[in-house]
mmCIF file of N, CA and C in Angstrom:
data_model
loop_
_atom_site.group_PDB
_atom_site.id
_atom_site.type_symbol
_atom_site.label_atom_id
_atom_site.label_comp_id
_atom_site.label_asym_id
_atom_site.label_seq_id
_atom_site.Cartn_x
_atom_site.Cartn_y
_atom_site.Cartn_z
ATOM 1 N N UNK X 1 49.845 42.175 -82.768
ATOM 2 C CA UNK X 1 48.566 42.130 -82.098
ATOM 3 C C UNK X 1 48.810 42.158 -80.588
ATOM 4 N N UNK X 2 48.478 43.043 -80.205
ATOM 5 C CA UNK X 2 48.317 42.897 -78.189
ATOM 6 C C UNK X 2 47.757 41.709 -77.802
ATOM 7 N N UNK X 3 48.542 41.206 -76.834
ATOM 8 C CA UNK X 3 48.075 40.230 -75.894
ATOM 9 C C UNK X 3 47.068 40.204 -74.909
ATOM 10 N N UNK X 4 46.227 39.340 -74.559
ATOM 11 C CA UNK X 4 44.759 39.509 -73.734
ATOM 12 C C UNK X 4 45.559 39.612 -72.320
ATOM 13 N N UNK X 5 44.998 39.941 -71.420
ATOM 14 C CA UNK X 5 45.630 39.577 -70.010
ATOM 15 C C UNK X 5 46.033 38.025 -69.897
ATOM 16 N N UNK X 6 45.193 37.404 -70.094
ATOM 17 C CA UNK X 6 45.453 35.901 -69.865
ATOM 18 C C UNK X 6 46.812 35.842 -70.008
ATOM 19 N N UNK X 7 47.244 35.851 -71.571
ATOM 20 C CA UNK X 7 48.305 35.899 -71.973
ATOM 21 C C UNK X 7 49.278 36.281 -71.323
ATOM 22 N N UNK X 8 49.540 37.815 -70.938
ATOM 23 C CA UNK X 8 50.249 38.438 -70.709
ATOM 24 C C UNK X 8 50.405 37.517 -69.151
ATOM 25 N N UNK X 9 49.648 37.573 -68.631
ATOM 26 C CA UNK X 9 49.950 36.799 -67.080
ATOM 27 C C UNK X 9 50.977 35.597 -67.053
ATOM 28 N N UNK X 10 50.418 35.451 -68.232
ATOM 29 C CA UNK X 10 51.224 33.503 -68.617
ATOM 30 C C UNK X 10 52.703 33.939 -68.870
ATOM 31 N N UNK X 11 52.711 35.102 -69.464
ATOM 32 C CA UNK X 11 54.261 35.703 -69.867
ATOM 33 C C UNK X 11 55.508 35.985 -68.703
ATOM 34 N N UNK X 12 54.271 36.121 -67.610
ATOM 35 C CA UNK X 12 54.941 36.476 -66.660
ATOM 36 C C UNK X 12 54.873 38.809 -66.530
ATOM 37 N N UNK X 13 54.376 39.181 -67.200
ATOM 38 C CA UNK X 13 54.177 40.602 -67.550
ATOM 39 C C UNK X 13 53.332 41.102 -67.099
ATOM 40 N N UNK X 14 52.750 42.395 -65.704
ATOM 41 C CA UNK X 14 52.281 42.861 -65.165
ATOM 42 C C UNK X 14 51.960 44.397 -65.648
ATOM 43 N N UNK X 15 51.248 44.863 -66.001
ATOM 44 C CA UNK X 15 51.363 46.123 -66.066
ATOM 45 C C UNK X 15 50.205 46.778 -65.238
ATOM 46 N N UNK X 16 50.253 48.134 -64.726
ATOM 47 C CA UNK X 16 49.199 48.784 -64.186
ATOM 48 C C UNK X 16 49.453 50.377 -64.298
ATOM 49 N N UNK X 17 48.335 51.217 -64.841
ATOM 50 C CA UNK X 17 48.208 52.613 -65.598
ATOM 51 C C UNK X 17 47.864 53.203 -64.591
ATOM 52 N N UNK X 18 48.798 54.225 -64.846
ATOM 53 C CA UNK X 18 48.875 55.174 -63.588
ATOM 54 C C UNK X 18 49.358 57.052 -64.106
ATOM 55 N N UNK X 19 48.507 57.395 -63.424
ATOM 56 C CA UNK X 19 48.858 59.177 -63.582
ATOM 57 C C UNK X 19 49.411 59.727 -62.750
ATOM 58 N N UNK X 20 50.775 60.190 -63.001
ATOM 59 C CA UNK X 20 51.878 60.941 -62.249
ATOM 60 C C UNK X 20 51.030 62.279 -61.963
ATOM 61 N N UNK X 21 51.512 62.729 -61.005
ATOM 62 C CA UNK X 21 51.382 64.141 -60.424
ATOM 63 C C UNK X 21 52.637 64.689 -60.428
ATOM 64 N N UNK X 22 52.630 65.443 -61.850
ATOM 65 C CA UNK X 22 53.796 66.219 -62.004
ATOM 66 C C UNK X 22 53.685 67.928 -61.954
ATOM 67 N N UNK X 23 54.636 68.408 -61.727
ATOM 68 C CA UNK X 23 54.816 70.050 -61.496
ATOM 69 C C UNK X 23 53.880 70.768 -62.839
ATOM 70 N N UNK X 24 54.529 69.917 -63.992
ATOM 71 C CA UNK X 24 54.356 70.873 -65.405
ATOM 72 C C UNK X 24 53.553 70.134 -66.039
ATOM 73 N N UNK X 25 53.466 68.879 -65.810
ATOM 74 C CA UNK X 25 52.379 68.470 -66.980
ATOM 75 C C UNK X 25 51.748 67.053 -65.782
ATOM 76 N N UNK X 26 50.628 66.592 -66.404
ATOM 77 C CA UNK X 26 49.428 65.718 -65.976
ATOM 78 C C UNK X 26 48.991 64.604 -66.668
ATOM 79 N N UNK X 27 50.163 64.500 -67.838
ATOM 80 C CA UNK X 27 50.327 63.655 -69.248
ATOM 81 C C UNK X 27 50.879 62.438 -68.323
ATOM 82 N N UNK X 28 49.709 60.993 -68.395
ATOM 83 C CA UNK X 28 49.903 60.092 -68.100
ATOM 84 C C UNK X 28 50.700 58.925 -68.301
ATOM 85 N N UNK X 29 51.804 58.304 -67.624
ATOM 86 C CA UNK X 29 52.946 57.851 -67.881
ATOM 87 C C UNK X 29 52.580 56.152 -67.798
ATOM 88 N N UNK X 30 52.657 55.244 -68.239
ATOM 89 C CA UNK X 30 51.893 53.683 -68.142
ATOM 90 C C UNK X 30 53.063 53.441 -67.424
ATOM 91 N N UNK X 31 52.944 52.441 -66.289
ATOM 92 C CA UNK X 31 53.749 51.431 -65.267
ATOM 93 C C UNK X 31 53.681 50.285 -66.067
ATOM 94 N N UNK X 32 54.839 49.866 -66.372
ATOM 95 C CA UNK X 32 55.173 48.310 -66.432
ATOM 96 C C UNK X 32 55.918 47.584 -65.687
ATOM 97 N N UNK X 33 55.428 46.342 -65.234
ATOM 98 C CA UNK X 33 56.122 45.762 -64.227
ATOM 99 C C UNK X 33 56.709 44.264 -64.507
ATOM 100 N N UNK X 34 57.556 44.098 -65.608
ATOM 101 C CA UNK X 34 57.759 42.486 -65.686
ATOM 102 C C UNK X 34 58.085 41.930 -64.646
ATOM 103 N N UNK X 35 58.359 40.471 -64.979
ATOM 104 C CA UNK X 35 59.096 39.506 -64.425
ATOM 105 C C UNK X 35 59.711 38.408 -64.605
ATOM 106 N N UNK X 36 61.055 37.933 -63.747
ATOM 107 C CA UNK X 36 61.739 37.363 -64.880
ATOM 108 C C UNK X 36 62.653 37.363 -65.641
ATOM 109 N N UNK X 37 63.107 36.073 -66.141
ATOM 110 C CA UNK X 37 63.758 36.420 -67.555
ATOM 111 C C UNK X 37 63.912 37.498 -68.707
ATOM 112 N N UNK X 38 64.516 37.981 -69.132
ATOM 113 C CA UNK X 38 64.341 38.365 -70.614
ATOM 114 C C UNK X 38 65.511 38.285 -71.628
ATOM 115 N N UNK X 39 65.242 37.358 -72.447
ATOM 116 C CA UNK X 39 66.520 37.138 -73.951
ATOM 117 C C UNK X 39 65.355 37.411 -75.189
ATOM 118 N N UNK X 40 66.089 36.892 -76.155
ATOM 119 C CA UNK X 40 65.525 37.207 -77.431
ATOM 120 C C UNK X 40 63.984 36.250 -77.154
ATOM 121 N N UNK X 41 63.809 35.299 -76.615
ATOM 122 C CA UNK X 41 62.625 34.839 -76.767
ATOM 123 C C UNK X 41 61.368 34.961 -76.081
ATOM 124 N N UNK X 42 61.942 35.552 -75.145
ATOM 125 C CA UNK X 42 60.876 36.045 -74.077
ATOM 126 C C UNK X 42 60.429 37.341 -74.571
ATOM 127 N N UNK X 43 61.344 38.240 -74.965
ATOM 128 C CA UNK X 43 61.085 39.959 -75.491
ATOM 129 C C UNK X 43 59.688 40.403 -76.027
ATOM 130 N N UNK X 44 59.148 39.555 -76.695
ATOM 131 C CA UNK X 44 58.222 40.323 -77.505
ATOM 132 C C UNK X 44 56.906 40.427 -77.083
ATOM 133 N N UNK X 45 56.580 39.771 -75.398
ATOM 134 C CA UNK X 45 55.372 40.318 -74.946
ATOM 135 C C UNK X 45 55.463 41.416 -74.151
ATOM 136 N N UNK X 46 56.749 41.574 -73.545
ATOM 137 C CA UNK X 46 57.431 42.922 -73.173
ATOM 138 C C UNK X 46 56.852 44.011 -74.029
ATOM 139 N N UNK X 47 57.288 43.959 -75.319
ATOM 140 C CA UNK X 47 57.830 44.802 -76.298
ATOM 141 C C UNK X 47 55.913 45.233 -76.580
ATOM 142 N N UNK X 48 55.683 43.598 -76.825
ATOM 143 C CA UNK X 48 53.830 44.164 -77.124
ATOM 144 C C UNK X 48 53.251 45.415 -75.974
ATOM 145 N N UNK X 49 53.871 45.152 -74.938
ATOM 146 C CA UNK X 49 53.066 46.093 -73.639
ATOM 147 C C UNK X 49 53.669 47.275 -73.688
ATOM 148 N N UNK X 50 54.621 47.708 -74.107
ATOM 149 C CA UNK X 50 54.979 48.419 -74.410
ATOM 150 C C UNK X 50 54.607 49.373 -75.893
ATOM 151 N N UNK X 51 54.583 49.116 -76.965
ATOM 152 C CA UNK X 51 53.745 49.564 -78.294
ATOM 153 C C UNK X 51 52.419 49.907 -77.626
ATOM 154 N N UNK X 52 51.901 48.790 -76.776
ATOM 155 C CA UNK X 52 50.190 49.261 -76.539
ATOM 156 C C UNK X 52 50.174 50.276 -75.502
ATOM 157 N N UNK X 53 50.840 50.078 -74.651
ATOM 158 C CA UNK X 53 50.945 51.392 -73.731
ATOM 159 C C UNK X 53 51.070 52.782 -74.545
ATOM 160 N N UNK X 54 52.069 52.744 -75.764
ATOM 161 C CA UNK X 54 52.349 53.899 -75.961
ATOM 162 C C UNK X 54 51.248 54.895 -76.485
ATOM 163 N N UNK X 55 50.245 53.897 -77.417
ATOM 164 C CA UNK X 55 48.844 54.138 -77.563
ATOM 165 C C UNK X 55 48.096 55.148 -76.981
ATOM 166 N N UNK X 56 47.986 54.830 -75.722
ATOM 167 C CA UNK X 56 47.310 56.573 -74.849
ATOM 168 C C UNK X 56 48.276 56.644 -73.639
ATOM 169 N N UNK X 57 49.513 56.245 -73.700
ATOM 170 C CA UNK X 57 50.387 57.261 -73.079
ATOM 171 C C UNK X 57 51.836 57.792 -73.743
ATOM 172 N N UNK X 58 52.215 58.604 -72.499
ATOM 173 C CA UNK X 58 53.988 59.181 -73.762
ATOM 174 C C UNK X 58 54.862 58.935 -72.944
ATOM 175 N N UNK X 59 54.844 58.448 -72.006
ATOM 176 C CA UNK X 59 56.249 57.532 -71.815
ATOM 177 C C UNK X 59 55.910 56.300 -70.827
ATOM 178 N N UNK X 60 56.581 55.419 -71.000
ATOM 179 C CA UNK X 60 56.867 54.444 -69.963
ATOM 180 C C UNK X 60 57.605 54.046 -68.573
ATOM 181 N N UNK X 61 57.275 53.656 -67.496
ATOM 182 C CA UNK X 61 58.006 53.626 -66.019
ATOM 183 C C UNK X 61 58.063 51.950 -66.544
ATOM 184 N N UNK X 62 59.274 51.535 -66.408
ATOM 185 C CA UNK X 62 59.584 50.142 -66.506
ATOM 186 C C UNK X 62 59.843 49.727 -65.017
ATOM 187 N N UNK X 63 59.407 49.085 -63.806
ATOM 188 C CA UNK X 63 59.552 49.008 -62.416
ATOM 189 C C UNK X 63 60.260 47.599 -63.213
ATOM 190 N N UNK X 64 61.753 47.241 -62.659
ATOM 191 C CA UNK X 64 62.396 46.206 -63.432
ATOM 192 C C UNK X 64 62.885 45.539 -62.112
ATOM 193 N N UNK X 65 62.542 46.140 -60.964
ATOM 194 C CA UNK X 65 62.478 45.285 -59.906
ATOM 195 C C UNK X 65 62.326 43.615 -59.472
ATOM 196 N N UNK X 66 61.662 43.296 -60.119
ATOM 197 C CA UNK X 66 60.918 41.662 -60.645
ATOM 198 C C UNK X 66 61.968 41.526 -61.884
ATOM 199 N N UNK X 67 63.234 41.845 -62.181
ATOM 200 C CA UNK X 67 63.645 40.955 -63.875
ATOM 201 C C UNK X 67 65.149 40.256 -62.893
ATOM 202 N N UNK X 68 64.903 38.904 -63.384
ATOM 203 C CA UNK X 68 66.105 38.064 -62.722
ATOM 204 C C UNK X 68 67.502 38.151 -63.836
ATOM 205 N N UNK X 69 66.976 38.157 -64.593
ATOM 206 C CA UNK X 69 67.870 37.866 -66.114
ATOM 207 C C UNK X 69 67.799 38.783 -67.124
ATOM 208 N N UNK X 70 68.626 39.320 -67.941
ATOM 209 C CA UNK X 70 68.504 40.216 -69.660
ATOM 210 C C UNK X 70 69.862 40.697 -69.956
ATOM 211 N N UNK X 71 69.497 40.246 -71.391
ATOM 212 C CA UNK X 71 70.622 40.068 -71.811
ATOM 213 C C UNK X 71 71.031 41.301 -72.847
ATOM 214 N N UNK X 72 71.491 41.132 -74.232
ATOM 215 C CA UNK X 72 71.673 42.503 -75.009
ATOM 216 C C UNK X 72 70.554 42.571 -75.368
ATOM 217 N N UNK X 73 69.857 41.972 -76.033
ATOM 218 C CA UNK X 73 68.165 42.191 -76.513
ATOM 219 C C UNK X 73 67.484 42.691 -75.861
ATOM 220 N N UNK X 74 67.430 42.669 -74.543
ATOM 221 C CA UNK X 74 66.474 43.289 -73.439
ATOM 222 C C UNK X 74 67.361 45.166 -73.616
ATOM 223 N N UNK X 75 68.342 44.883 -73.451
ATOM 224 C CA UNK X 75 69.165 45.857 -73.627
ATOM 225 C C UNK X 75 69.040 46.966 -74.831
ATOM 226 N N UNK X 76 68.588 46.128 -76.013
ATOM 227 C CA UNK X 76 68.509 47.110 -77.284
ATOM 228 C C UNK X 76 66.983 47.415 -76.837
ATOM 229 N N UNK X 77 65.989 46.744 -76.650
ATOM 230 C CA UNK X 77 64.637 46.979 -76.401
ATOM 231 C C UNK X 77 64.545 48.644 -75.441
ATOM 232 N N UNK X 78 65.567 48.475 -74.489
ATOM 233 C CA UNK X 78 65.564 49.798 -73.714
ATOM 234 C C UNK X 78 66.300 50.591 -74.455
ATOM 235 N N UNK X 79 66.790 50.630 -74.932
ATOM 236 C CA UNK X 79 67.653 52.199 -75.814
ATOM 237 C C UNK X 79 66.943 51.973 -77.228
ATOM 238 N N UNK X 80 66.030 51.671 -78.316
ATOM 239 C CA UNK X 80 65.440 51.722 -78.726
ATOM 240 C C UNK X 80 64.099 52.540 -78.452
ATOM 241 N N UNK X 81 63.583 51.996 -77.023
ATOM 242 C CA UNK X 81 62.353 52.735 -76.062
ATOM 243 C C UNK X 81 63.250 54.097 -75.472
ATOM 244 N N UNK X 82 63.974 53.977 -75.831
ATOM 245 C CA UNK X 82 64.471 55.426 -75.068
ATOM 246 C C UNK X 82 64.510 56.193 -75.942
ATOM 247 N N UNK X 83 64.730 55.934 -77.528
ATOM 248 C CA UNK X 83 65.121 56.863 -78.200
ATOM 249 C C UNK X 83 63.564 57.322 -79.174
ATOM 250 N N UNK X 84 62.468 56.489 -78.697
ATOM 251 C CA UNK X 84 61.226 56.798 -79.100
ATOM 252 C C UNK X 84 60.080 57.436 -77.890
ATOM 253 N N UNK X 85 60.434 57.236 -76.576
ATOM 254 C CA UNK X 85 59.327 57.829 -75.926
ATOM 255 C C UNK X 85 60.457 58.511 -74.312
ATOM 256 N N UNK X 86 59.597 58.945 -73.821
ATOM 257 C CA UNK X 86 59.894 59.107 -72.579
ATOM 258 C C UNK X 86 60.053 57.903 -71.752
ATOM 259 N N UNK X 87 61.545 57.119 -71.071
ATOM 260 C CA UNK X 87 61.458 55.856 -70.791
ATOM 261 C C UNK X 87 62.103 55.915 -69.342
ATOM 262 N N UNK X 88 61.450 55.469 -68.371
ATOM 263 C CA UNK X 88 62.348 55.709 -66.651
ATOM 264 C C UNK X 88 61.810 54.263 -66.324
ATOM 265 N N UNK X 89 63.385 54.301 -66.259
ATOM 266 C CA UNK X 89 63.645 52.803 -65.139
ATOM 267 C C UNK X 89 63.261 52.913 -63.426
ATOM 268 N N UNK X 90 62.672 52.141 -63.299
ATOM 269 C CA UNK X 90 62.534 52.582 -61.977
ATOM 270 C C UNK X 90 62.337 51.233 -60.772
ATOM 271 N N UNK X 91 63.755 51.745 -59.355
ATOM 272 C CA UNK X 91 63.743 50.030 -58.866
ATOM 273 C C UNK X 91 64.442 48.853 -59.755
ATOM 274 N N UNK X 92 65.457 49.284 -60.434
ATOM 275 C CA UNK X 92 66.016 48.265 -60.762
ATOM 276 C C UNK X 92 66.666 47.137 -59.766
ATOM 277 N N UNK X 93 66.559 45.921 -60.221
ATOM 278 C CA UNK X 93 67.457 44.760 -59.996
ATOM 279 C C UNK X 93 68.725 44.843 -59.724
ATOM 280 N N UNK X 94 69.317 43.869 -59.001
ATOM 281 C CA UNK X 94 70.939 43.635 -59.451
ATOM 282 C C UNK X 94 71.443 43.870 -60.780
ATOM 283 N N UNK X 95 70.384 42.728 -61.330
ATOM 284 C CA UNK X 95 70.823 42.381 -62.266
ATOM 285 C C UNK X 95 70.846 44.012 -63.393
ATOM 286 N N UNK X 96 69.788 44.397 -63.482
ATOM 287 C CA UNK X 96 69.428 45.187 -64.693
ATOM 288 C C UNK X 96 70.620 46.233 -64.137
ATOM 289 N N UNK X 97 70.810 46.705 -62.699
ATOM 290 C CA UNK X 97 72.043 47.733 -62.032
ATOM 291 C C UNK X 97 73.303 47.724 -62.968
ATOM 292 N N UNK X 98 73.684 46.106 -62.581
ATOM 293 C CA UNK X 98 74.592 45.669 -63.330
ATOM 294 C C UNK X 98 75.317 45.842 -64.948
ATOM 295 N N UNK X 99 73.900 45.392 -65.714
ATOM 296 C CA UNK X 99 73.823 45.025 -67.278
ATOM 297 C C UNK X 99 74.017 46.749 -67.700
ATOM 298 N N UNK X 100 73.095 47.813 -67.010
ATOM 299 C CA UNK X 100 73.405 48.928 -67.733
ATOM 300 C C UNK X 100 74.590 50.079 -67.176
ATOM 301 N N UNK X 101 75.268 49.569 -66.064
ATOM 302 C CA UNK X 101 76.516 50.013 -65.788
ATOM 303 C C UNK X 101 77.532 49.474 -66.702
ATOM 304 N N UNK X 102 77.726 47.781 -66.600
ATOM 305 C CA UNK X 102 78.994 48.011 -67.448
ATOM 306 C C UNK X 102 78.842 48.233 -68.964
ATOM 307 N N UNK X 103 77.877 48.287 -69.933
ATOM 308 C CA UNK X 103 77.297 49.457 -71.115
ATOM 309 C C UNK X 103 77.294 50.764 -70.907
ATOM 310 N N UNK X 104 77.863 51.312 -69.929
ATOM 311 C CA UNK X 104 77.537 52.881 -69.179
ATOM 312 C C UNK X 104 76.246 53.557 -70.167
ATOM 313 N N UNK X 105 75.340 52.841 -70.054
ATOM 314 C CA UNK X 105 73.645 53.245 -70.599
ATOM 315 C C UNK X 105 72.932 53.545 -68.924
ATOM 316 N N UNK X 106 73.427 54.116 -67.770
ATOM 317 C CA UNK X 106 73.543 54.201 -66.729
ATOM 318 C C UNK X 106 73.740 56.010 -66.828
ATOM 319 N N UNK X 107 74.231 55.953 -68.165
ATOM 320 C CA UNK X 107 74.954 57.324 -68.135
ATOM 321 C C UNK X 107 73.918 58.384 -68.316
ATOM 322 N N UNK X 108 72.373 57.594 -69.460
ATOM 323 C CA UNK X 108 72.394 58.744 -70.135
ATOM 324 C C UNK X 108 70.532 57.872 -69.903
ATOM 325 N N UNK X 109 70.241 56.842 -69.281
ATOM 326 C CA UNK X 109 69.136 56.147 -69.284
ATOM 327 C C UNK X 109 68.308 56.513 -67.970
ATOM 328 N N UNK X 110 67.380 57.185 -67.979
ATOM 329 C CA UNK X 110 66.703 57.579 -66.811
ATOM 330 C C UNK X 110 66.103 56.448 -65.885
ATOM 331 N N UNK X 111 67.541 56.844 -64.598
ATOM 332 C CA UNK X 111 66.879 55.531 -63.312
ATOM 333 C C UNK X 111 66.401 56.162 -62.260
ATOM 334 N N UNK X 112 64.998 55.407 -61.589
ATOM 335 C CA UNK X 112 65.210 56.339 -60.592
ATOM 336 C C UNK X 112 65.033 54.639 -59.013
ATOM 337 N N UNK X 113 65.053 55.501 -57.718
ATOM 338 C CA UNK X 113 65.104 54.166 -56.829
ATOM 339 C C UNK X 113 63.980 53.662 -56.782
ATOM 340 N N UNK X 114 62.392 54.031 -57.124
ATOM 341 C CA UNK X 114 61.575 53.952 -56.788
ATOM 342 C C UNK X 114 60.280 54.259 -57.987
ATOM 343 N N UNK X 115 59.050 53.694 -57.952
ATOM 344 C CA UNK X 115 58.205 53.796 -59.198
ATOM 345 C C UNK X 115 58.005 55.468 -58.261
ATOM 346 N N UNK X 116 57.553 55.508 -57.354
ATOM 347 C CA UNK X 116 56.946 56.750 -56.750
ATOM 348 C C UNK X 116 57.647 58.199 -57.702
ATOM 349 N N UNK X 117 58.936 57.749 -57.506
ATOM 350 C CA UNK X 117 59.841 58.633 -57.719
ATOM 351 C C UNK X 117 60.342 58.999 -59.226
ATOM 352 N N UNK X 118 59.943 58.044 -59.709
ATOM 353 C CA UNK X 118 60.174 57.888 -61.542
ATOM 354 C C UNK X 118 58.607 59.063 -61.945
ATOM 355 N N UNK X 119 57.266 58.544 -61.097
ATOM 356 C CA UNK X 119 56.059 59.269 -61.490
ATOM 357 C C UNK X 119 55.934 60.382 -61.322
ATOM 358 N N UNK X 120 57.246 60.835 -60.277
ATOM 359 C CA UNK X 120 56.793 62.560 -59.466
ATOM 360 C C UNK X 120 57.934 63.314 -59.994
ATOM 361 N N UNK X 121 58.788 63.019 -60.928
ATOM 362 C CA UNK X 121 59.541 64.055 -61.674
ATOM 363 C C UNK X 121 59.256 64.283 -62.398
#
């Protein structure tokens, strides 16, 4: 079941819907913006905003800028989302820099420096 805003606020989970201006297509990409933590127990209001986003859009901008912490779970959550929608990291953390370099998921996981820049490719 999706979470009300209330909720989601309490989670610490921001999201805001937004339409890229792209070359080839006009197919609207949802911004998510956590914050925070993320291990196995925190994940699943993430994960909810994510399922509901996918709803009326086809891929996700994760701005991971705001994540202090994540661990492998946060980790499977993104290569899982990668291997079901269109998924760009965008503005990562230290931390998240970190977690998907030494996994070299860096290799093959779309980052970009900036949400601007994740929306306009």
């Amino acid at each position: 079941m999706p979470l009300g805003p209330d909720e989601i606020s309490r989670q610490g989970i921001f999201t805001t819907m937004s339409t890229p201006e792209r070359r080839h297509s006009s197919v609207p990409l949802a911004v998510i913006a956590p914050r925070g933590e993320f291990d196995l127990d925190s994940l699943p209001p993430l994960q909810a905003q994510i399922d509901t986003a996918l709803v009326d859009h086809t891929g996700v901008i994760l701005d991971a800028s705001g994540i202090t912490f994540a661990d492998s779970m946060f980790l499977r959550l993104l290569l899982t989302t990668h291997q079901r929608t269109d998924l760009r990291i965008a503005d990562p953390s230290e931390t998240i820099e970190r977690l998907l370099a030494v996994v070299g998921a860096d290799a093959f996981l779309r980052i970009y420096p900036t949400v601007d820049q994740a929306q306009n490719t």
